[in-house]
Amino acid sequence: NLQAAEPALQKLLKKNILLQGALIAINPSTCEVLALQGGSRYRLTQFNRILQGKRQPGSLFKPFVALASFLENKATPQTLLEDSPFEWEFGKELWKPKNYDGKFRGNITVRETVEQSINIPTAKLAQMTGLDRLADTIKRAGIESPINAFPSLSLGAAEVTPYEVAKSFVTLANLGKSCESLNPIREI
């Protein structure tokens, strides 16, 4: 919530603390980059957070878990998933995802799981679908960084750039048609 964050940001600005940020906006129908801001004060740092800054996308990967399950005919938007305590044995490790709010909702549809960004049913859906299929779907959507097929991938445990995330969401917006390359900004 930006309104809730504003007092903290104003406090930092008063202390003259250099803040950095990044933004990319793409027109999905034309694949045109409408805006790209990789940071502030280029003279101080030429590091472009959109093109070079790798971050974990977290919940931004949840739609791709659903998409992979649809492509593999493992689920539909109305498929019910149980939101309850869950453990996933992977290799010799045991992974126990938690919901952000610590609550369990019982049966919840795939659609509601994505809309409400619920971790446990998302992880269960990834297990039903298969991690290799999930990783493949993420790559086909436009992520070029290495993707490791671990259970936590379902909750966005990978390092990708904001450019890659934006490009992959263009693929979603275009119903699976990716932009092989994005059209550059026409004017500055």
Backbone as JSON Lines, residues from 0, in Angstrom:
{"i":0,"aa":"N","n":[0.84,-1.17,0.0],"ca":[0.0,0.0,0.0],"c":[0.89,1.24,0.0]}
{"i":1,"aa":"L","n":[0.83,1.99,-1.08],"ca":[1.69,3.16,-1.22],"c":[1.37,4.25,-0.2]}
{"i":2,"aa":"Q","n":[0.1,4.42,0.14],"ca":[-0.27,5.45,1.12],"c":[0.34,5.14,2.49]}
{"i":3,"aa":"A","n":[0.36,3.88,2.86],"ca":[0.93,3.5,4.15],"c":[2.45,3.7,4.15]}
{"i":4,"aa":"A","n":[3.1,3.54,3.01],"ca":[4.55,3.68,2.92],"c":[5.0,5.13,2.81]}
{"i":5,"aa":"E","n":[4.1,6.01,2.42],"ca":[4.5,7.4,2.17],"c":[5.16,8.09,3.36]}
{"i":6,"aa":"P","n":[4.64,7.98,4.6],"ca":[5.33,8.65,5.73],"c":[6.78,8.18,5.9]}
{"i":7,"aa":"A","n":[7.02,6.89,5.74],"ca":[8.38,6.37,5.88],"c":[9.27,6.9,4.76]}
{"i":8,"aa":"L","n":[8.75,6.98,3.55],"ca":[9.54,7.51,2.43],"c":[9.84,8.99,2.64]}
{"i":9,"aa":"Q","n":[8.86,9.75,3.1],"ca":[9.07,11.17,3.36],"c":[10.16,11.38,4.43]}
{"i":10,"aa":"K","n":[10.16,10.53,5.44],"ca":[11.17,10.6,6.49],"c":[12.58,10.37,5.92]}
{"i":11,"aa":"L","n":[12.7,9.37,5.03],"ca":[13.99,9.11,4.39],"c":[14.42,10.27,3.51]}
{"i":12,"aa":"L","n":[13.48,10.84,2.78],"ca":[13.82,11.96,1.91],"c":[14.33,13.15,2.7]}
{"i":13,"aa":"K","n":[13.75,13.4,3.87],"ca":[14.19,14.5,4.72],"c":[15.61,14.29,5.21]}
{"i":14,"aa":"K","n":[16.03,13.03,5.33],"ca":[17.38,12.71,5.79],"c":[18.38,12.7,4.63]}
{"i":15,"aa":"N","n":[17.91,13.04,3.42],"ca":[18.74,13.03,2.21],"c":[19.34,11.66,1.92]}
{"i":16,"aa":"I","n":[18.59,10.62,2.22],"ca":[19.02,9.26,1.88],"c":[18.67,9.0,0.43]}
{"i":17,"aa":"L","n":[19.65,8.57,-0.33],"ca":[19.44,8.32,-1.76],"c":[18.55,7.09,-1.95]}
{"i":18,"aa":"L","n":[17.38,7.3,-2.49],"ca":[16.47,6.19,-2.77],"c":[16.63,5.78,-4.23]}
{"i":19,"aa":"Q","n":[16.48,4.5,-4.47],"ca":[16.53,3.99,-5.83],"c":[15.22,3.25,-6.12]}
{"i":20,"aa":"G","n":[14.87,3.21,-7.35],"ca":[13.67,2.49,-7.76],"c":[13.8,2.13,-9.22]}
{"i":21,"aa":"A","n":[12.8,1.43,-9.72],"ca":[12.82,1.02,-11.11],"c":[11.39,0.89,-11.61]}
{"i":22,"aa":"L","n":[11.19,1.14,-12.9],"ca":[9.88,1.01,-13.51],"c":[10.03,0.62,-14.96]}
{"i":23,"aa":"I","n":[9.19,-0.31,-15.4],"ca":[9.09,-0.62,-16.82],"c":[7.62,-0.75,-17.15]}
{"i":24,"aa":"A","n":[7.22,-0.13,-18.24],"ca":[5.83,-0.2,-18.72],"c":[5.87,-0.63,-20.18]}
{"i":25,"aa":"I","n":[5.07,-1.64,-20.52],"ca":[5.06,-2.21,-21.87],"c":[3.63,-2.26,-22.37]}
{"i":26,"aa":"N","n":[3.42,-1.89,-23.62],"ca":[2.13,-2.06,-24.27],"c":[2.09,-3.5,-24.78]}
{"i":27,"aa":"P","n":[1.25,-4.36,-24.18],"ca":[1.26,-5.78,-24.57],"c":[0.87,-6.02,-26.02]}
{"i":28,"aa":"S","n":[0.01,-5.19,-26.59],"ca":[-0.45,-5.45,-27.95],"c":[0.59,-5.09,-29.01]}
{"i":29,"aa":"T","n":[1.48,-4.14,-28.7],"ca":[2.49,-3.74,-29.68],"c":[3.9,-4.15,-29.27]}
{"i":30,"aa":"C","n":[4.06,-4.63,-28.03],"ca":[5.37,-4.97,-27.46],"c":[6.29,-3.75,-27.38]}
{"i":31,"aa":"E","n":[5.71,-2.58,-27.36],"ca":[6.47,-1.35,-27.27],"c":[6.76,-1.0,-25.8]}
{"i":32,"aa":"V","n":[8.0,-0.69,-25.52],"ca":[8.37,-0.21,-24.2],"c":[7.91,1.25,-24.1]}
{"i":33,"aa":"L","n":[6.97,1.51,-23.2],"ca":[6.43,2.86,-23.04],"c":[7.27,3.69,-22.09]}
{"i":34,"aa":"A","n":[7.84,3.03,-21.08],"ca":[8.68,3.72,-20.11],"c":[9.65,2.72,-19.5]}
{"i":35,"aa":"L","n":[10.86,3.19,-19.23],"ca":[11.86,2.36,-18.58],"c":[12.74,3.3,-17.75]}
{"i":36,"aa":"Q","n":[12.7,3.11,-16.45],"ca":[13.55,3.9,-15.55],"c":[14.32,2.91,-14.68]}
{"i":37,"aa":"G","n":[15.62,2.83,-14.88],"ca":[16.43,1.85,-14.19],"c":[17.02,2.29,-12.87]}
{"i":38,"aa":"G","n":[16.77,3.52,-12.49],"ca":[17.29,4.03,-11.23],"c":[17.25,5.54,-11.24]}
{"i":39,"aa":"S","n":[17.8,6.12,-10.21],"ca":[17.85,7.58,-10.15],"c":[19.3,8.03,-10.12]}
{"i":40,"aa":"R","n":[19.52,9.22,-10.58],"ca":[20.86,9.83,-10.57],"c":[21.9,8.98,-11.29]}
{"i":41,"aa":"Y","n":[21.76,8.93,-12.59],"ca":[22.64,8.13,-13.43],"c":[24.12,8.46,-13.22]}
{"i":42,"aa":"R","n":[24.43,9.7,-12.89],"ca":[25.83,10.09,-12.68],"c":[26.44,9.37,-11.48]}
{"i":43,"aa":"L","n":[25.61,9.03,-10.5],"ca":[26.12,8.34,-9.31],"c":[26.27,6.84,-9.52]}
{"i":44,"aa":"T","n":[25.35,6.26,-10.29],"ca":[25.43,4.82,-10.56],"c":[24.8,4.53,-11.9]}
{"i":45,"aa":"Q","n":[25.49,3.77,-12.71],"ca":[24.96,3.4,-14.02],"c":[24.28,2.04,-13.98]}
{"i":46,"aa":"F","n":[24.11,1.5,-12.79],"ca":[23.46,0.2,-12.63],"c":[21.98,0.35,-12.97]}
{"i":47,"aa":"N","n":[21.52,-0.41,-13.96],"ca":[20.13,-0.35,-14.41],"c":[19.35,-1.47,-13.72]}
{"i":48,"aa":"R","n":[18.51,-1.09,-12.76],"ca":[17.77,-2.07,-11.96],"c":[16.76,-2.87,-12.77]}
{"i":49,"aa":"I","n":[16.3,-2.36,-13.9],"ca":[15.36,-3.09,-14.75],"c":[16.08,-4.2,-15.5]}
{"i":50,"aa":"L","n":[17.21,-3.88,-16.08],"ca":[17.91,-4.83,-16.95],"c":[18.96,-5.67,-16.22]}
{"i":51,"aa":"Q","n":[19.5,-5.16,-15.12],"ca":[20.6,-5.85,-14.44],"c":[20.26,-6.32,-13.03]}
{"i":52,"aa":"G","n":[19.29,-5.73,-12.4],"ca":[18.98,-6.03,-11.0],"c":[18.16,-7.3,-10.86]}
{"i":53,"aa":"K","n":[18.76,-8.31,-10.29],"ca":[18.04,-9.58,-10.08],"c":[17.42,-9.6,-8.7]}
{"i":54,"aa":"R","n":[16.16,-10.0,-8.68],"ca":[15.38,-10.09,-7.44],"c":[14.54,-11.35,-7.5]}
{"i":55,"aa":"Q","n":[14.09,-11.79,-6.33],"ca":[13.13,-12.89,-6.3],"c":[11.75,-12.32,-6.58]}
{"i":56,"aa":"P","n":[11.04,-12.86,-7.56],"ca":[9.74,-12.3,-7.9],"c":[8.63,-12.65,-6.91]}
{"i":57,"aa":"G","n":[8.87,-13.62,-6.06],"ca":[7.85,-13.97,-5.06],"c":[6.53,-14.34,-5.7]}
{"i":58,"aa":"S","n":[5.46,-13.74,-5.2],"ca":[4.11,-14.1,-5.63],"c":[3.83,-13.79,-7.1]}
{"i":59,"aa":"L","n":[4.69,-13.03,-7.75],"ca":[4.49,-12.77,-9.17],"c":[4.57,-14.05,-10.0]}
{"i":60,"aa":"F","n":[5.15,-15.11,-9.45],"ca":[5.21,-16.39,-10.17],"c":[3.94,-17.22,-10.02]}
{"i":61,"aa":"K","n":[3.06,-16.87,-9.09],"ca":[1.87,-17.69,-8.85],"c":[0.98,-17.86,-10.08]}
{"i":62,"aa":"P","n":[0.77,-16.83,-10.9],"ca":[-0.03,-17.06,-12.12],"c":[0.58,-18.11,-13.05]}
{"i":63,"aa":"F","n":[1.91,-18.23,-13.02],"ca":[2.56,-19.22,-13.88],"c":[2.38,-20.64,-13.35]}
{"i":64,"aa":"V","n":[2.21,-20.77,-12.04],"ca":[1.88,-22.08,-11.46],"c":[0.51,-22.5,-11.97]}
{"i":65,"aa":"A","n":[-0.45,-21.58,-11.93],"ca":[-1.78,-21.88,-12.44],"c":[-1.73,-22.19,-13.93]}
{"i":66,"aa":"L","n":[-1.03,-21.37,-14.68],"ca":[-0.93,-21.58,-16.13],"c":[-0.34,-22.95,-16.45]}
{"i":67,"aa":"A","n":[0.73,-23.32,-15.78],"ca":[1.35,-24.63,-16.02],"c":[0.35,-25.75,-15.73]}
{"i":68,"aa":"S","n":[-0.43,-25.61,-14.66],"ca":[-1.41,-26.65,-14.33],"c":[-2.51,-26.73,-15.4]}
{"i":69,"aa":"F","n":[-2.89,-25.58,-15.97],"ca":[-3.9,-25.59,-17.03],"c":[-3.34,-26.25,-18.29]}
{"i":70,"aa":"L","n":[-2.11,-25.91,-18.65],"ca":[-1.48,-26.48,-19.84],"c":[-1.3,-27.99,-19.74]}
{"i":71,"aa":"E","n":[-1.08,-28.47,-18.53],"ca":[-0.88,-29.9,-18.31],"c":[-2.19,-30.64,-17.99]}
{"i":72,"aa":"N","n":[-3.3,-29.92,-18.09],"ca":[-4.63,-30.5,-17.79],"c":[-4.69,-31.09,-16.38]}
{"i":73,"aa":"K","n":[-4.01,-30.45,-15.46],"ca":[-4.04,-30.88,-14.06],"c":[-5.09,-30.12,-13.26]}
{"i":74,"aa":"A","n":[-5.51,-28.95,-13.77],"ca":[-6.47,-28.14,-13.05],"c":[-7.15,-27.17,-14.0]}
{"i":75,"aa":"T","n":[-8.23,-26.57,-13.52],"ca":[-8.92,-25.47,-14.19],"c":[-9.03,-24.34,-13.16]}
{"i":76,"aa":"P","n":[-9.5,-23.17,-13.56],"ca":[-9.66,-22.1,-12.57],"c":[-10.61,-22.49,-11.43]}
{"i":77,"aa":"Q","n":[-11.53,-23.42,-11.67],"ca":[-12.51,-23.82,-10.65],"c":[-12.1,-25.04,-9.84]}
{"i":78,"aa":"T","n":[-10.97,-25.63,-10.15],"ca":[-10.48,-26.78,-9.38],"c":[-10.29,-26.37,-7.92]}
{"i":79,"aa":"L","n":[-10.78,-27.22,-7.02],"ca":[-10.62,-26.95,-5.59],"c":[-9.3,-27.5,-5.08]}
{"i":80,"aa":"L","n":[-8.62,-26.69,-4.29],"ca":[-7.38,-27.07,-3.62],"c":[-7.6,-26.89,-2.13]}
{"i":81,"aa":"E","n":[-6.99,-27.75,-1.35],"ca":[-7.15,-27.64,0.09],"c":[-6.05,-26.76,0.68]}
{"i":82,"aa":"D","n":[-6.49,-25.7,1.35],"ca":[-5.56,-24.82,2.04],"c":[-5.46,-25.32,3.48]}
{"i":83,"aa":"S","n":[-4.47,-26.15,3.71],"ca":[-4.26,-26.78,5.02],"c":[-2.75,-27.02,5.17]}
{"i":84,"aa":"P","n":[-2.29,-27.33,6.38],"ca":[-0.85,-27.58,6.56],"c":[-0.33,-28.58,5.52]}
{"i":85,"aa":"F","n":[0.89,-28.32,5.05],"ca":[1.42,-29.07,3.91],"c":[2.92,-29.22,4.04]}
{"i":86,"aa":"E","n":[3.4,-30.41,3.74],"ca":[4.84,-30.69,3.68],"c":[5.15,-31.33,2.34]}
{"i":87,"aa":"W","n":[6.25,-30.92,1.74],"ca":[6.65,-31.44,0.43],"c":[8.06,-32.01,0.59]}
{"i":88,"aa":"E","n":[8.16,-33.32,0.45],"ca":[9.46,-33.97,0.52],"c":[10.1,-33.88,-0.86]}
{"i":89,"aa":"F","n":[11.29,-33.32,-0.91],"ca":[11.99,-33.13,-2.17],"c":[13.44,-33.54,-1.95]}
{"i":90,"aa":"G","n":[13.83,-34.64,-2.61],"ca":[15.15,-35.18,-2.33],"c":[15.18,-35.64,-0.88]}
{"i":91,"aa":"K","n":[16.14,-35.17,-0.14],"ca":[16.23,-35.51,1.28],"c":[15.74,-34.36,2.16]}
{"i":92,"aa":"E","n":[15.16,-33.35,1.54],"ca":[14.69,-32.16,2.26],"c":[13.18,-32.2,2.43]}
{"i":93,"aa":"L","n":[12.71,-31.52,3.46],"ca":[11.28,-31.37,3.71],"c":[10.97,-29.88,3.7]}
{"i":94,"aa":"W","n":[10.09,-29.47,2.79],"ca":[9.72,-28.06,2.66],"c":[8.32,-27.87,3.21]}
{"i":95,"aa":"K","n":[8.16,-26.88,4.07],"ca":[6.86,-26.6,4.7],"c":[6.47,-25.15,4.44]}
{"i":96,"aa":"P","n":[5.81,-24.89,3.31],"ca":[5.4,-23.51,3.05],"c":[4.35,-23.04,4.04]}
{"i":97,"aa":"K","n":[4.3,-21.77,4.26],"ca":[3.33,-21.15,5.18],"c":[2.57,-20.08,4.42]}
{"i":98,"aa":"N","n":[1.34,-19.83,4.83],"ca":[0.59,-18.7,4.3],"c":[1.03,-17.44,5.03]}
{"i":99,"aa":"Y","n":[1.06,-16.35,4.32],"ca":[1.52,-15.08,4.87],"c":[0.79,-14.71,6.15]}
{"i":100,"aa":"D","n":[-0.53,-14.91,6.16],"ca":[-1.33,-14.51,7.32],"c":[-1.44,-15.6,8.38]}
{"i":101,"aa":"G","n":[-0.86,-16.78,8.11],"ca":[-0.91,-17.88,9.07],"c":[-2.25,-18.59,9.15]}
{"i":102,"aa":"K","n":[-3.19,-18.21,8.29],"ca":[-4.54,-18.79,8.31],"c":[-4.67,-19.89,7.27]}
{"i":103,"aa":"F","n":[-5.66,-20.75,7.49],"ca":[-6.02,-21.78,6.52],"c":[-7.48,-21.55,6.12]}
{"i":104,"aa":"R","n":[-7.78,-21.73,4.85],"ca":[-9.09,-21.41,4.33],"c":[-9.93,-22.63,3.95]}
{"i":105,"aa":"G","n":[-9.41,-23.82,4.13],"ca":[-10.14,-25.0,3.68],"c":[-10.07,-25.09,2.17]}
{"i":106,"aa":"N","n":[-11.14,-25.51,1.54],"ca":[-11.15,-25.63,0.08],"c":[-11.23,-24.25,-0.57]}
{"i":107,"aa":"I","n":[-10.4,-24.06,-1.58],"ca":[-10.32,-22.79,-2.3],"c":[-10.02,-23.09,-3.77]}
{"i":108,"aa":"T","n":[-10.64,-22.35,-4.68],"ca":[-10.4,-22.61,-6.11],"c":[-9.02,-22.11,-6.52]}
{"i":109,"aa":"V","n":[-8.55,-22.63,-7.64],"ca":[-7.27,-22.17,-8.2],"c":[-7.36,-20.67,-8.45]}
{"i":110,"aa":"R","n":[-8.48,-20.23,-9.0],"ca":[-8.65,-18.79,-9.27],"c":[-8.5,-17.97,-7.99]}
{"i":111,"aa":"E","n":[-9.18,-18.38,-6.93],"ca":[-9.1,-17.65,-5.66],"c":[-7.69,-17.7,-5.08]}
{"i":112,"aa":"T","n":[-7.03,-18.83,-5.28],"ca":[-5.65,-18.98,-4.8],"c":[-4.74,-17.93,-5.43]}
{"i":113,"aa":"V","n":[-4.88,-17.72,-6.74],"ca":[-4.06,-16.72,-7.43],"c":[-4.52,-15.31,-7.05]}
{"i":114,"aa":"E","n":[-5.83,-15.08,-7.06],"ca":[-6.35,-13.74,-6.75],"c":[-5.95,-13.28,-5.35]}
{"i":115,"aa":"Q","n":[-5.97,-14.21,-4.4],"ca":[-5.67,-13.87,-3.01],"c":[-4.22,-14.14,-2.64]}
{"i":116,"aa":"S","n":[-3.45,-14.67,-3.57],"ca":[-2.03,-14.94,-3.38],"c":[-1.77,-15.83,-2.17]}
{"i":117,"aa":"I","n":[-2.4,-17.0,-2.16],"ca":[-2.3,-17.93,-1.04],"c":[-1.19,-18.94,-1.34]}
{"i":118,"aa":"N","n":[-0.23,-19.06,-0.44],"ca":[0.97,-19.87,-0.67],"c":[0.73,-21.38,-0.71]}
{"i":119,"aa":"I","n":[0.08,-21.92,0.31],"ca":[0.01,-23.38,0.43],"c":[-0.72,-24.03,-0.74]}
{"i":120,"aa":"P","n":[-1.91,-23.56,-1.13],"ca":[-2.53,-24.21,-2.29],"c":[-1.73,-24.01,-3.58]}
{"i":121,"aa":"T","n":[-1.02,-22.9,-3.69],"ca":[-0.16,-22.7,-4.86],"c":[0.93,-23.76,-4.9]}
{"i":122,"aa":"A","n":[1.55,-24.04,-3.75],"ca":[2.59,-25.06,-3.68],"c":[2.01,-26.44,-4.0]}
{"i":123,"aa":"K","n":[0.81,-26.73,-3.5],"ca":[0.17,-28.01,-3.8],"c":[-0.1,-28.14,-5.29]}
{"i":124,"aa":"L","n":[-0.53,-27.05,-5.92],"ca":[-0.78,-27.07,-7.36],"c":[0.5,-27.32,-8.14]}
{"i":125,"aa":"A","n":[1.59,-26.72,-7.7],"ca":[2.89,-26.95,-8.34],"c":[3.31,-28.41,-8.22]}
{"i":126,"aa":"Q","n":[3.06,-29.0,-7.05],"ca":[3.4,-30.42,-6.86],"c":[2.57,-31.29,-7.79]}
{"i":127,"aa":"M","n":[1.27,-30.98,-7.93],"ca":[0.39,-31.74,-8.84],"c":[0.85,-31.63,-10.29]}
{"i":128,"aa":"T","n":[1.35,-30.45,-10.65],"ca":[1.72,-30.16,-12.04],"c":[3.09,-30.71,-12.39]}
{"i":129,"aa":"G","n":[4.02,-30.61,-11.45],"ca":[5.4,-31.04,-11.69],"c":[6.31,-29.84,-11.84]}
{"i":130,"aa":"L","n":[7.43,-29.9,-11.16],"ca":[8.35,-28.76,-11.15],"c":[9.01,-28.53,-12.51]}
{"i":131,"aa":"D","n":[9.31,-29.59,-13.25],"ca":[9.91,-29.4,-14.57],"c":[8.94,-28.69,-15.51]}
{"i":132,"aa":"R","n":[7.66,-29.05,-15.43],"ca":[6.64,-28.39,-16.26],"c":[6.5,-26.93,-15.85]}
{"i":133,"aa":"L","n":[6.54,-26.66,-14.55],"ca":[6.45,-25.29,-14.07],"c":[7.64,-24.47,-14.57]}
{"i":134,"aa":"A","n":[8.84,-24.99,-14.41],"ca":[10.04,-24.28,-14.87],"c":[9.97,-24.03,-16.37]}
{"i":135,"aa":"D","n":[9.5,-25.01,-17.13],"ca":[9.37,-24.86,-18.58],"c":[8.36,-23.76,-18.94]}
{"i":136,"aa":"T","n":[7.25,-23.73,-18.24],"ca":[6.24,-22.7,-18.5],"c":[6.79,-21.31,-18.21]}
{"i":137,"aa":"I","n":[7.51,-21.17,-17.12],"ca":[8.11,-19.89,-16.76],"c":[9.1,-19.45,-17.83]}
{"i":138,"aa":"K","n":[9.92,-20.36,-18.31],"ca":[10.91,-20.04,-19.34],"c":[10.21,-19.66,-20.65]}
{"i":139,"aa":"R","n":[9.19,-20.41,-21.02],"ca":[8.47,-20.13,-22.27],"c":[7.75,-18.79,-22.22]}
{"i":140,"aa":"A","n":[7.4,-18.34,-21.04],"ca":[6.72,-17.05,-20.9],"c":[7.67,-15.87,-21.11]}
{"i":141,"aa":"G","n":[8.97,-16.1,-20.96],"ca":[9.9,-15.01,-21.23],"c":[11.02,-14.84,-20.21]}
{"i":142,"aa":"I","n":[11.08,-15.7,-19.21],"ca":[12.18,-15.62,-18.24],"c":[13.4,-16.29,-18.85]}
{"i":143,"aa":"E","n":[14.5,-15.54,-18.91],"ca":[15.72,-16.06,-19.52],"c":[16.76,-16.48,-18.49]}
{"i":144,"aa":"S","n":[16.65,-16.0,-17.27],"ca":[17.6,-16.37,-16.22],"c":[17.46,-17.85,-15.9]}
{"i":145,"aa":"P","n":[18.52,-18.46,-15.35],"ca":[18.42,-19.87,-14.95],"c":[17.29,-20.07,-13.93]}
{"i":146,"aa":"I","n":[16.52,-21.12,-14.13],"ca":[15.41,-21.46,-13.23],"c":[15.67,-22.86,-12.69]}
{"i":147,"aa":"N","n":[15.79,-22.95,-11.36],"ca":[16.0,-24.24,-10.72],"c":[14.66,-24.8,-10.27]}
{"i":148,"aa":"A","n":[14.41,-26.06,-10.6],"ca":[13.14,-26.7,-10.3],"c":[13.13,-27.24,-8.86]}
{"i":149,"aa":"F","n":[12.94,-26.35,-7.92],"ca":[12.78,-26.69,-6.51],"c":[11.37,-26.32,-6.09]}
{"i":150,"aa":"P","n":[10.82,-26.93,-5.04],"ca":[9.46,-26.6,-4.61],"c":[9.22,-25.11,-4.38]}
{"i":151,"aa":"S","n":[10.21,-24.41,-3.83],"ca":[10.04,-22.99,-3.54],"c":[9.92,-22.12,-4.8]}
{"i":152,"aa":"L","n":[10.22,-22.69,-5.96],"ca":[10.0,-21.98,-7.22],"c":[8.54,-21.57,-7.35]}
{"i":153,"aa":"S","n":[7.63,-22.4,-6.82],"ca":[6.2,-22.09,-6.92],"c":[5.84,-20.78,-6.23]}
{"i":154,"aa":"L","n":[6.66,-20.36,-5.29],"ca":[6.41,-19.12,-4.56],"c":[7.41,-18.03,-4.96]}
{"i":155,"aa":"G","n":[8.06,-18.23,-6.11],"ca":[8.91,-17.19,-6.66],"c":[10.34,-17.18,-6.19]}
{"i":156,"aa":"A","n":[10.86,-18.3,-5.73],"ca":[12.25,-18.37,-5.29],"c":[13.15,-18.61,-6.5]}
{"i":157,"aa":"A","n":[13.42,-17.55,-7.22],"ca":[14.32,-17.55,-8.37],"c":[14.83,-16.12,-8.48]}
{"i":158,"aa":"E","n":[15.93,-15.94,-9.17],"ca":[16.46,-14.59,-9.34],"c":[16.28,-14.17,-10.79]}
{"i":159,"aa":"V","n":[15.45,-13.14,-10.99],"ca":[15.11,-12.65,-12.32],"c":[15.13,-11.13,-12.31]}
{"i":160,"aa":"T","n":[15.21,-10.54,-13.49],"ca":[15.18,-9.08,-13.59],"c":[13.74,-8.6,-13.75]}
{"i":161,"aa":"P","n":[13.48,-7.35,-13.38],"ca":[12.15,-6.78,-13.63],"c":[11.79,-6.81,-15.12]}
{"i":162,"aa":"Y","n":[12.79,-6.65,-16.0],"ca":[12.55,-6.75,-17.45],"c":[11.96,-8.11,-17.81]}
{"i":163,"aa":"E","n":[12.56,-9.18,-17.27],"ca":[12.06,-10.52,-17.57],"c":[10.65,-10.72,-17.04]}
{"i":164,"aa":"V","n":[10.38,-10.22,-15.85],"ca":[9.04,-10.36,-15.27],"c":[8.02,-9.63,-16.13]}
{"i":165,"aa":"A","n":[8.36,-8.39,-16.53],"ca":[7.45,-7.63,-17.38],"c":[7.19,-8.34,-18.7]}
{"i":166,"aa":"K","n":[8.25,-8.86,-19.28],"ca":[8.13,-9.58,-20.56],"c":[7.26,-10.82,-20.4]}
{"i":167,"aa":"S","n":[7.39,-11.52,-19.29],"ca":[6.59,-12.73,-19.08],"c":[5.11,-12.39,-18.86]}
{"i":168,"aa":"F","n":[4.84,-11.24,-18.22],"ca":[3.45,-10.84,-18.04],"c":[2.83,-10.33,-19.34]}
{"i":169,"aa":"V","n":[3.64,-9.83,-20.25],"ca":[3.14,-9.5,-21.59],"c":[2.65,-10.78,-22.26]}
{"i":170,"aa":"T","n":[3.38,-11.87,-22.08],"ca":[2.95,-13.16,-22.64],"c":[1.6,-13.57,-22.07]}
{"i":171,"aa":"L","n":[1.4,-13.38,-20.76],"ca":[0.09,-13.68,-20.16],"c":[-0.99,-12.78,-20.75]}
{"i":172,"aa":"A","n":[-0.7,-11.49,-20.85],"ca":[-1.69,-10.54,-21.37],"c":[-2.06,-10.85,-22.82]}
{"i":173,"aa":"N","n":[-1.12,-11.41,-23.56],"ca":[-1.33,-11.76,-24.97],"c":[-1.81,-13.2,-25.15]}
{"i":174,"aa":"L","n":[-2.3,-13.8,-24.07],"ca":[-2.84,-15.16,-24.12],"c":[-1.85,-16.16,-24.69]}
{"i":175,"aa":"G","n":[-0.59,-16.03,-24.29],"ca":[0.43,-16.99,-24.67],"c":[1.34,-16.55,-25.79]}
{"i":176,"aa":"K","n":[1.01,-15.48,-26.47],"ca":[1.87,-14.98,-27.55],"c":[2.92,-14.07,-26.93]}
{"i":177,"aa":"S","n":[4.17,-14.49,-27.03],"ca":[5.24,-13.7,-26.42],"c":[5.77,-12.67,-27.4]}
{"i":178,"aa":"C","n":[6.42,-11.68,-26.87],"ca":[7.16,-10.71,-27.67],"c":[8.59,-11.22,-27.72]}
{"i":179,"aa":"E","n":[9.01,-11.68,-28.87],"ca":[10.38,-12.19,-28.98],"c":[11.38,-11.12,-28.58]}
{"i":180,"aa":"S","n":[11.11,-9.91,-29.01],"ca":[11.92,-8.78,-28.55],"c":[10.96,-7.61,-28.37]}
{"i":181,"aa":"L","n":[11.3,-6.76,-27.44],"ca":[10.46,-5.6,-27.18],"c":[10.9,-4.46,-28.06]}
{"i":182,"aa":"N","n":[9.93,-3.71,-28.55],"ca":[10.24,-2.56,-29.39],"c":[10.78,-1.43,-28.52]}
{"i":183,"aa":"P","n":[11.87,-0.83,-28.92],"ca":[12.49,0.19,-28.08],"c":[11.63,1.45,-27.96]}
{"i":184,"aa":"I","n":[11.93,2.24,-26.95],"ca":[11.27,3.52,-26.76],"c":[11.59,4.4,-27.98]}
{"i":185,"aa":"R","n":[10.54,5.04,-28.51],"ca":[10.72,5.85,-29.72],"c":[11.27,7.24,-29.44]}
{"i":186,"aa":"E","n":[10.95,7.78,-28.28],"ca":[11.47,9.11,-27.97],"c":[11.71,9.26,-26.49]}
{"i":187,"aa":"I","n":[12.62,10.15,-26.17],"ca":[12.96,10.41,-24.77],"c":[12.62,11.85,-24.44]}
